[in-house]
mmCIF file of C-alpha atoms in Angstrom:
data_model
loop_
_atom_site.group_PDB
_atom_site.id
_atom_site.type_symbol
_atom_site.label_atom_id
_atom_site.label_comp_id
_atom_site.label_asym_id
_atom_site.label_seq_id
_atom_site.Cartn_x
_atom_site.Cartn_y
_atom_site.Cartn_z
ATOM 1 C CA MET A 9 -13.315 155.508 126.072
ATOM 2 C CA THR A 10 -10.581 157.286 128.050
ATOM 3 C CA THR A 11 -7.787 155.468 129.851
ATOM 4 C CA ASP A 12 -9.240 156.486 133.211
ATOM 5 C CA THR A 13 -12.642 155.118 132.224
ATOM 6 C CA ALA A 14 -11.058 151.855 131.077
ATOM 7 C CA ILE A 15 -9.250 151.507 134.410
ATOM 8 C CA ASP A 16 -12.438 152.259 136.345
ATOM 9 C CA LEU A 17 -14.386 149.682 134.336
ATOM 10 C CA PHE A 18 -11.794 147.023 134.972
ATOM 11 C CA GLU A 19 -11.577 147.751 138.696
ATOM 12 C CA GLU A 20 -15.355 147.692 138.941
ATOM 13 C CA ASN A 21 -15.340 144.175 137.512
ATOM 14 C CA ARG A 22 -12.207 142.917 139.268
ATOM 15 C CA PRO A 23 -14.099 141.138 142.122
ATOM 16 C CA LEU A 24 -16.203 139.244 139.568
ATOM 17 C CA LEU A 25 -13.156 138.277 137.506
ATOM 18 C CA MET A 26 -11.268 137.154 140.608
ATOM 19 C CA GLY A 27 -14.317 135.179 141.739
ATOM 20 C CA VAL A 28 -14.550 133.342 138.416
ATOM 21 C CA ALA A 29 -10.814 132.613 138.228
ATOM 22 C CA TYR A 30 -10.458 131.459 141.838
ATOM 23 C CA ARG A 31 -13.488 129.164 141.751
ATOM 24 C CA MET A 32 -12.144 127.488 138.638
ATOM 25 C CA LEU A 33 -8.544 127.240 139.842
ATOM 26 C CA GLY A 34 -8.729 126.954 143.639
ATOM 27 C CA ARG A 35 -5.468 128.896 143.762
ATOM 28 C CA VAL A 36 -5.288 132.567 144.776
ATOM 29 C CA ALA A 37 -1.927 133.339 143.173
ATOM 30 C CA ASP A 38 -2.883 131.703 139.866
ATOM 31 C CA ALA A 39 -6.228 133.520 139.881
ATOM 32 C CA GLU A 40 -4.479 136.833 140.483
ATOM 33 C CA ASP A 41 -2.122 136.102 137.583
ATOM 34 C CA VAL A 42 -5.077 135.373 135.302
ATOM 35 C CA VAL A 43 -6.796 138.624 136.283
ATOM 36 C CA GLN A 44 -3.579 140.525 135.637
ATOM 37 C CA ASP A 45 -3.321 138.909 132.203
ATOM 38 C CA ALA A 46 -6.942 139.908 131.578
ATOM 39 C CA TRP A 47 -6.019 143.501 132.423
ATOM 40 C CA LEU A 48 -3.169 143.411 129.924
ATOM 41 C CA ARG A 49 -5.568 142.157 127.242
ATOM 42 C CA TRP A 50 -8.070 144.869 128.177
ATOM 43 C CA SER A 51 -5.437 147.610 128.165
ATOM 44 C CA ARG A 52 -4.381 146.654 124.635
ATOM 45 C CA ALA A 53 -7.878 146.066 123.256
ATOM 46 C CA GLU A 54 -9.540 148.332 120.712
ATOM 47 C CA ARG A 55 -12.134 149.351 123.264
ATOM 48 C CA THR A 56 -14.239 151.370 120.826
ATOM 49 C CA GLU A 57 -15.284 148.000 119.377
ATOM 50 C CA VAL A 58 -16.201 146.502 122.760
ATOM 51 C CA ARG A 59 -19.955 146.928 123.193
ATOM 52 C CA GLU A 60 -20.255 145.155 126.533
ATOM 53 C CA PRO A 61 -17.074 145.562 128.626
ATOM 54 C CA ARG A 62 -18.263 143.234 131.416
ATOM 55 C CA ALA A 63 -19.007 140.374 129.017
ATOM 56 C CA TYR A 64 -15.697 140.957 127.235
ATOM 57 C CA LEU A 65 -13.745 140.836 130.507
ATOM 58 C CA VAL A 66 -15.514 137.693 131.729
ATOM 59 C CA ARG A 67 -14.919 135.984 128.377
ATOM 60 C CA VAL A 68 -11.209 136.849 128.392
ATOM 61 C CA THR A 69 -10.800 135.806 132.024
ATOM 62 C CA THR A 70 -12.646 132.514 131.533
ATOM 63 C CA ARG A 71 -10.577 131.549 128.512
ATOM 64 C CA LEU A 72 -7.312 132.508 130.230
ATOM 65 C CA THR A 73 -8.384 130.458 133.244
ATOM 66 C CA ILE A 74 -9.129 127.409 131.107
ATOM 67 C CA ASP A 75 -5.640 127.686 129.630
ATOM 68 C CA ARG A 76 -4.132 128.036 133.118
ATOM 69 C CA LEU A 77 -6.108 125.018 134.338
ATOM 70 C CA ARG A 78 -4.527 122.845 131.696
ATOM 71 C CA GLN A 79 -1.090 124.005 132.835
ATOM 72 C CA VAL A 80 -1.624 123.475 136.570
ATOM 73 C CA ARG A 81 -3.146 120.035 136.066
ATOM 74 C CA ALA A 82 0.161 118.834 134.674
ATOM 75 C CA ARG A 83 1.925 120.467 137.620
ATOM 76 C CA ASP A 84 -0.410 118.884 140.170
ATOM 77 C CA GLU A 85 0.317 115.370 138.968
ATOM 78 C CA ALA A 86 3.476 115.534 141.097
ATOM 79 C CA TYR A 87 1.738 117.020 144.169
ATOM 80 C CA VAL A 88 2.599 115.202 147.399
ATOM 81 C CA GLY A 89 -0.388 114.033 149.443
ATOM 82 C CA PRO A 90 -4.000 115.262 149.303
ATOM 83 C CA TRP A 91 -4.705 118.550 147.519
ATOM 84 C CA LEU A 92 -6.928 121.275 148.979
ATOM 85 C CA PRO A 93 -7.710 124.711 147.532
ATOM 86 C CA GLU A 94 -5.628 127.641 148.671
ATOM 87 C CA PRO A 95 -7.561 129.376 151.484
ATOM 88 C CA TYR A 96 -9.364 132.430 150.144
ATOM 89 C CA VAL A 97 -10.290 135.069 152.703
ATOM 90 C CA THR A 98 -13.941 136.041 152.268
ATOM 91 C CA ASP A 99 -16.278 138.376 154.087
ATOM 92 C CA PHE A 100 -19.612 137.901 152.366
ATOM 93 C CA GLY A 101 -21.436 139.070 155.485
ATOM 94 C CA ASP A 102 -20.251 142.640 154.871
ATOM 95 C CA ILE A 103 -20.833 142.807 151.130
ATOM 96 C CA VAL A 104 -23.855 140.503 150.729
ATOM 97 C CA PRO A 105 -26.476 141.094 153.431
ATOM 98 C CA ASP A 106 -29.127 138.892 151.771
ATOM 99 C CA THR A 107 -29.040 135.455 153.377
ATOM 100 C CA ALA A 108 -29.960 133.473 150.242
ATOM 101 C CA GLU A 109 -27.376 135.214 148.053
ATOM 102 C CA ARG A 110 -24.715 134.898 150.742
ATOM 103 C CA ALA A 111 -25.426 131.171 151.077
ATOM 104 C CA LEU A 112 -25.082 130.710 147.302
ATOM 105 C CA LEU A 113 -21.754 132.536 147.170
ATOM 106 C CA ALA A 114 -20.425 130.720 150.225
ATOM 107 C CA ASP A 115 -21.415 127.290 148.892
ATOM 108 C CA SER A 116 -19.867 127.938 145.476
ATOM 109 C CA VAL A 117 -16.488 128.775 147.026
ATOM 110 C CA SER A 118 -16.472 126.191 149.852
ATOM 111 C CA LEU A 119 -13.537 123.834 150.211
ATOM 112 C CA ALA A 120 -15.832 120.830 149.686
ATOM 113 C CA VAL A 121 -17.198 122.138 146.377
ATOM 114 C CA LEU A 122 -13.805 123.276 145.075
ATOM 115 C CA VAL A 123 -12.340 119.843 145.785
ATOM 116 C CA VAL A 124 -15.136 118.279 143.717
ATOM 117 C CA LEU A 125 -14.571 120.794 140.899
ATOM 118 C CA GLU A 126 -10.989 119.532 140.623
ATOM 119 C CA SER A 127 -12.369 116.347 139.074
ATOM 120 C CA LEU A 128 -14.236 118.184 136.300
ATOM 121 C CA SER A 129 -12.821 119.052 132.909
ATOM 122 C CA PRO A 130 -11.824 122.714 132.416
ATOM 123 C CA LEU A 131 -14.896 123.373 130.238
ATOM 124 C CA GLU A 132 -17.256 121.680 132.699
ATOM 125 C CA ARG A 133 -15.777 123.721 135.495
ATOM 126 C CA ALA A 134 -16.141 126.970 133.561
ATOM 127 C CA VAL A 135 -19.792 126.264 132.756
ATOM 128 C CA PHE A 136 -20.575 125.208 136.322
ATOM 129 C CA VAL A 137 -18.982 128.303 137.873
ATOM 130 C CA LEU A 138 -20.605 130.749 135.453
ATOM 131 C CA ARG A 139 -24.020 129.111 135.793
ATOM 132 C CA GLU A 140 -24.196 128.018 139.428
ATOM 133 C CA ALA A 141 -22.108 130.691 141.154
ATOM 134 C CA PHE A 142 -22.916 133.731 139.029
ATOM 135 C CA GLY A 143 -26.234 132.852 137.414
ATOM 136 C CA TYR A 144 -25.264 133.414 133.775
ATOM 137 C CA PRO A 145 -27.913 132.300 131.243
ATOM 138 C CA TYR A 146 -26.972 129.327 129.065
ATOM 139 C CA ALA A 147 -27.062 131.451 125.916
ATOM 140 C CA GLU A 148 -24.600 133.943 127.401
ATOM 141 C CA ILE A 149 -22.250 131.173 128.583
ATOM 142 C CA ALA A 150 -22.382 129.683 125.089
ATOM 143 C CA ALA A 151 -21.349 133.033 123.620
ATOM 144 C CA LEU A 152 -18.548 133.451 126.184
ATOM 145 C CA LEU A 153 -17.123 130.024 125.379
ATOM 146 C CA ASP A 154 -17.875 129.931 121.639
ATOM 147 C CA ARG A 155 -19.991 126.797 122.108
ATOM 148 C CA GLY A 156 -23.534 125.930 121.083
ATOM 149 C CA GLU A 157 -26.195 126.410 123.727
ATOM 150 C CA ALA A 158 -27.203 122.754 123.586
ATOM 151 C CA ALA A 159 -23.596 121.701 124.262
ATOM 152 C CA VAL A 160 -23.368 124.124 127.172
ATOM 153 C CA ARG A 161 -26.559 122.716 128.691
ATOM 154 C CA GLN A 162 -25.106 119.209 128.437
ATOM 155 C CA LEU A 163 -21.875 120.337 130.102
ATOM 156 C CA ALA A 164 -23.830 122.092 132.853
ATOM 157 C CA GLY A 165 -26.037 119.072 133.505
ATOM 158 C CA ARG A 166 -23.090 116.691 133.660
ATOM 159 C CA ALA A 167 -21.142 119.005 135.978
ATOM 160 C CA ARG A 168 -24.120 119.618 138.272
ATOM 161 C CA ARG A 169 -24.857 115.901 138.623
ATOM 162 C CA HIS A 170 -21.242 115.190 139.478
ATOM 163 C CA VAL A 171 -21.059 117.956 142.072
ATOM 164 C CA ASP A 172 -24.407 117.016 143.619
ATOM 165 C CA GLU A 173 -23.268 113.408 143.982
ATOM 166 C CA LYS A 174 -20.011 114.331 145.698
ATOM 167 C CA ARG A 175 -20.576 117.419 147.818
ATOM 168 C CA PRO A 176 -22.063 117.165 151.320
ATOM 169 C CA ARG A 177 -25.643 118.274 151.835
ATOM 170 C CA TYR A 178 -26.079 120.359 154.944
ATOM 171 C CA GLU A 179 -26.874 123.834 156.159
ATOM 172 C CA VAL A 180 -25.264 125.036 159.360
ATOM 173 C CA ASP A 181 -26.270 128.102 161.312
ATOM 174 C CA PRO A 182 -23.202 130.392 161.725
ATOM 175 C CA ALA A 183 -23.640 130.489 165.508
ATOM 176 C CA GLN A 184 -23.772 126.676 165.659
ATOM 177 C CA ARG A 185 -20.705 126.445 163.419
ATOM 178 C CA ARG A 186 -18.715 128.774 165.653
ATOM 179 C CA ASP A 187 -19.785 126.969 168.830
ATOM 180 C CA LEU A 188 -18.868 123.547 167.468
ATOM 181 C CA THR A 189 -15.617 124.818 165.957
ATOM 182 C CA GLU A 190 -14.579 126.377 169.264
ATOM 183 C CA ARG A 191 -15.398 123.218 171.231
ATOM 184 C CA PHE A 192 -13.631 121.013 168.706
ATOM 185 C CA LEU A 193 -10.557 123.274 168.715
ATOM 186 C CA ALA A 194 -10.430 123.246 172.520
ATOM 187 C CA ALA A 195 -10.603 119.451 172.613
ATOM 188 C CA ALA A 196 -7.904 119.170 169.924
ATOM 189 C CA VAL A 197 -5.548 121.582 171.709
ATOM 190 C CA GLU A 198 -6.007 119.784 175.022
ATOM 191 C CA GLY A 199 -5.546 116.371 173.429
ATOM 192 C CA ASP A 200 -8.934 115.393 174.854
ATOM 193 C CA LEU A 201 -9.661 112.202 172.929
ATOM 194 C CA ASN A 202 -13.030 111.639 174.574
ATOM 195 C CA GLY A 203 -14.043 115.206 173.826
ATOM 196 C CA LEU A 204 -13.002 114.829 170.192
ATOM 197 C CA MET A 205 -14.855 111.548 169.815
ATOM 198 C CA SER A 206 -18.039 113.119 171.193
ATOM 199 C CA LEU A 207 -17.903 115.776 168.458
ATOM 200 C CA LEU A 208 -16.849 113.625 165.498
ATOM 201 C CA ALA A 209 -19.301 111.785 163.265
ATOM 202 C CA PRO A 210 -18.538 108.023 163.189
ATOM 203 C CA ASP A 211 -17.445 108.220 159.536
ATOM 204 C CA ALA A 212 -15.511 111.478 159.955
ATOM 205 C CA ARG A 213 -12.427 112.048 157.870
ATOM 206 C CA LEU A 214 -9.392 114.316 158.011
ATOM 207 C CA VAL A 215 -7.829 115.798 154.887
ATOM 208 C CA GLY A 216 -4.375 117.313 155.382
ATOM 209 C CA ASP A 217 -2.641 119.346 152.674
ATOM 210 C CA SER A 218 1.078 119.967 153.125
ATOM 211 C CA GLY A 219 2.368 119.527 149.584
ATOM 212 C CA GLY A 220 5.239 117.598 151.168
ATOM 213 C CA LYS A 221 6.527 120.848 152.717
ATOM 214 C CA ALA A 222 5.171 120.454 156.269
ATOM 215 C CA LYS A 223 3.941 117.701 158.559
ATOM 216 C CA ALA A 224 0.476 116.388 157.692
ATOM 217 C CA PRO A 225 -1.010 112.985 156.861
ATOM 218 C CA VAL A 226 -0.049 111.893 153.344
ATOM 219 C CA ARG A 227 -3.389 110.093 153.016
ATOM 220 C CA VAL A 228 -6.928 110.980 154.020
ATOM 221 C CA LEU A 229 -7.761 109.608 157.476
ATOM 222 C CA HIS A 230 -11.108 107.820 157.736
ATOM 223 C CA SER A 231 -13.179 107.162 160.894
ATOM 224 C CA ALA A 232 -13.653 109.144 164.086
ATOM 225 C CA ASP A 233 -11.162 106.935 165.921
ATOM 226 C CA LYS A 234 -8.306 107.607 163.495
ATOM 227 C CA VAL A 235 -9.046 111.327 163.251
ATOM 228 C CA GLY A 236 -9.391 111.741 167.015
ATOM 229 C CA ARG A 237 -6.214 109.809 167.813
ATOM 230 C CA PHE A 238 -4.245 111.748 165.219
ATOM 231 C CA LEU A 239 -5.309 115.127 166.643
ATOM 232 C CA ALA A 240 -4.709 113.998 170.219
ATOM 233 C CA GLY A 241 -1.234 112.833 169.194
ATOM 234 C CA VAL A 242 -0.440 116.213 167.643
ATOM 235 C CA ALA A 243 -1.468 117.914 170.900
ATOM 236 C CA ARG A 244 0.844 115.679 172.935
ATOM 237 C CA LYS A 245 3.818 116.684 170.796
ATOM 238 C CA GLY A 246 2.961 120.381 171.105
ATOM 239 C CA VAL A 247 3.767 123.374 168.902
ATOM 240 C CA PRO A 248 6.018 126.157 170.289
ATOM 241 C CA GLY A 249 4.350 129.548 170.617
ATOM 242 C CA LEU A 250 0.992 128.270 169.389
ATOM 243 C CA SER A 251 -1.856 130.774 169.036
ATOM 244 C CA PHE A 252 -5.095 131.016 167.079
ATOM 245 C CA ARG A 253 -7.142 133.516 165.139
ATOM 246 C CA PHE A 254 -10.669 133.057 163.802
ATOM 247 C CA ILE A 255 -11.089 134.156 160.193
ATOM 248 C CA GLU A 256 -13.567 133.540 157.378
ATOM 249 C CA VAL A 257 -12.151 131.580 154.465
ATOM 250 C CA ASN A 258 -14.050 130.131 151.545
ATOM 251 C CA GLY A 259 -17.332 131.386 152.926
ATOM 252 C CA ALA A 260 -17.124 129.751 156.355
ATOM 253 C CA LEU A 261 -15.483 130.154 159.746
ATOM 254 C CA ALA A 262 -11.939 128.813 159.972
ATOM 255 C CA VAL A 263 -9.057 128.892 162.407
ATOM 256 C CA LEU A 264 -5.681 130.304 161.454
ATOM 257 C CA THR A 265 -3.023 128.644 163.608
ATOM 258 C CA LEU A 266 0.163 130.562 164.275
ATOM 259 C CA ALA A 267 3.527 129.409 165.615
ATOM 260 C CA ASP A 268 5.456 132.254 167.218
ATOM 261 C CA GLY A 269 3.171 134.675 165.402
ATOM 262 C CA LYS A 270 3.705 133.201 161.924
ATOM 263 C CA PRO A 271 1.017 131.308 159.953
ATOM 264 C CA ASP A 272 1.374 127.579 160.547
ATOM 265 C CA GLY A 273 -1.890 126.243 159.170
ATOM 266 C CA VAL A 274 -5.577 126.738 158.456
ATOM 267 C CA PHE A 275 -8.132 124.507 160.122
ATOM 268 C CA GLN A 276 -11.787 124.228 159.058
ATOM 269 C CA VAL A 277 -14.535 121.672 159.627
ATOM 270 C CA ASP A 278 -17.606 120.492 157.761
ATOM 271 C CA ILE A 279 -20.599 119.856 159.990
ATOM 272 C CA ALA A 280 -23.776 117.813 159.651
ATOM 273 C CA ASP A 281 -26.365 116.948 162.306
ATOM 274 C CA GLY A 282 -24.310 118.635 165.008
ATOM 275 C CA ARG A 283 -21.183 116.542 164.363
ATOM 276 C CA VAL A 284 -17.900 117.183 162.573
ATOM 277 C CA THR A 285 -17.864 115.185 159.341
ATOM 278 C CA THR A 286 -14.657 116.458 157.746
ATOM 279 C CA VAL A 287 -11.587 118.187 159.161
ATOM 280 C CA TYR A 288 -9.540 120.197 156.676
ATOM 281 C CA ILE A 289 -5.985 121.133 157.617
ATOM 282 C CA ILE A 290 -3.922 123.204 155.174
ATOM 283 C CA ARG A 291 -0.239 123.449 156.110
ATOM 284 C CA ASN A 292 1.446 123.945 152.751
ATOM 285 C CA PRO A 293 3.459 127.132 153.475
ATOM 286 C CA ASP A 294 2.958 128.331 149.898
ATOM 287 C CA LYS A 295 -0.813 128.362 150.463
ATOM 288 C CA ILE A 296 -0.931 130.114 153.838
ATOM 289 C CA ARG A 297 1.865 132.662 153.492
ATOM 290 C CA SER A 298 -0.518 135.363 152.285
ATOM 291 C CA LEU A 299 -2.560 135.082 155.490
ATOM 292 C CA ALA A 300 0.209 136.613 157.605
ATOM 293 C CA GLY A 301 -1.348 140.061 157.467
ATOM 294 C CA ASP A 302 -4.984 139.003 157.957
#
């Protein structure tokens, strides 16, 4: 295998490797580091002995990601306030025209699912991502992780039950999502408490992630009243040079807020039965800095 062929093979598989690493980590920079480490392993490997390059690359990436997970978990113990995944810009509509496949990819990378995955063990997370997001057979996952197939099935079952118990169950038409997001954003910007309350589910919650580096609630807000009053209060205080841009992150429509042209936050909502059930606000500057050019 020539060097050029090896590079082409790696680049061909880079989106898959990045998809695996990000879904397990919820952090773009850490996922990129893992993929770079996988490239270094690949560049030094005796490639004449690698029969299936794709399987080799996924195995290396998965194991490196498990190691990285154990490192970041210790780091996250000191995280200030609620934790949300780093926003990951997606555009599945361009690369995956099939509705069913797009829905599967979008669900597997959604903020709600990635938050639930944080509570799984590294091995459970690896099995869940490989099985549920990418459709790997149990036998192949077992080979990738050097585990017995029966053990992998147990891990997969435990992880799936946990995720199913915690993640919201809903399907939202993209046009409905955009309409509700636009109306909710308008009400929030205007500080229209009545308008916000009409769009919020009674048990709505707001999750703000600042990492202690920007203003955001240090605890999850519960109930439509608390969420609505918080957002109306933010509007009253105002943000200089505020503007907005609609983008797709983590498989769904989101709003990038900018202050004087610089990223200030990412805003996304979960929707069920025509009401906003969860408001996600990511303001940690380390997590939104990369969105400046989007």
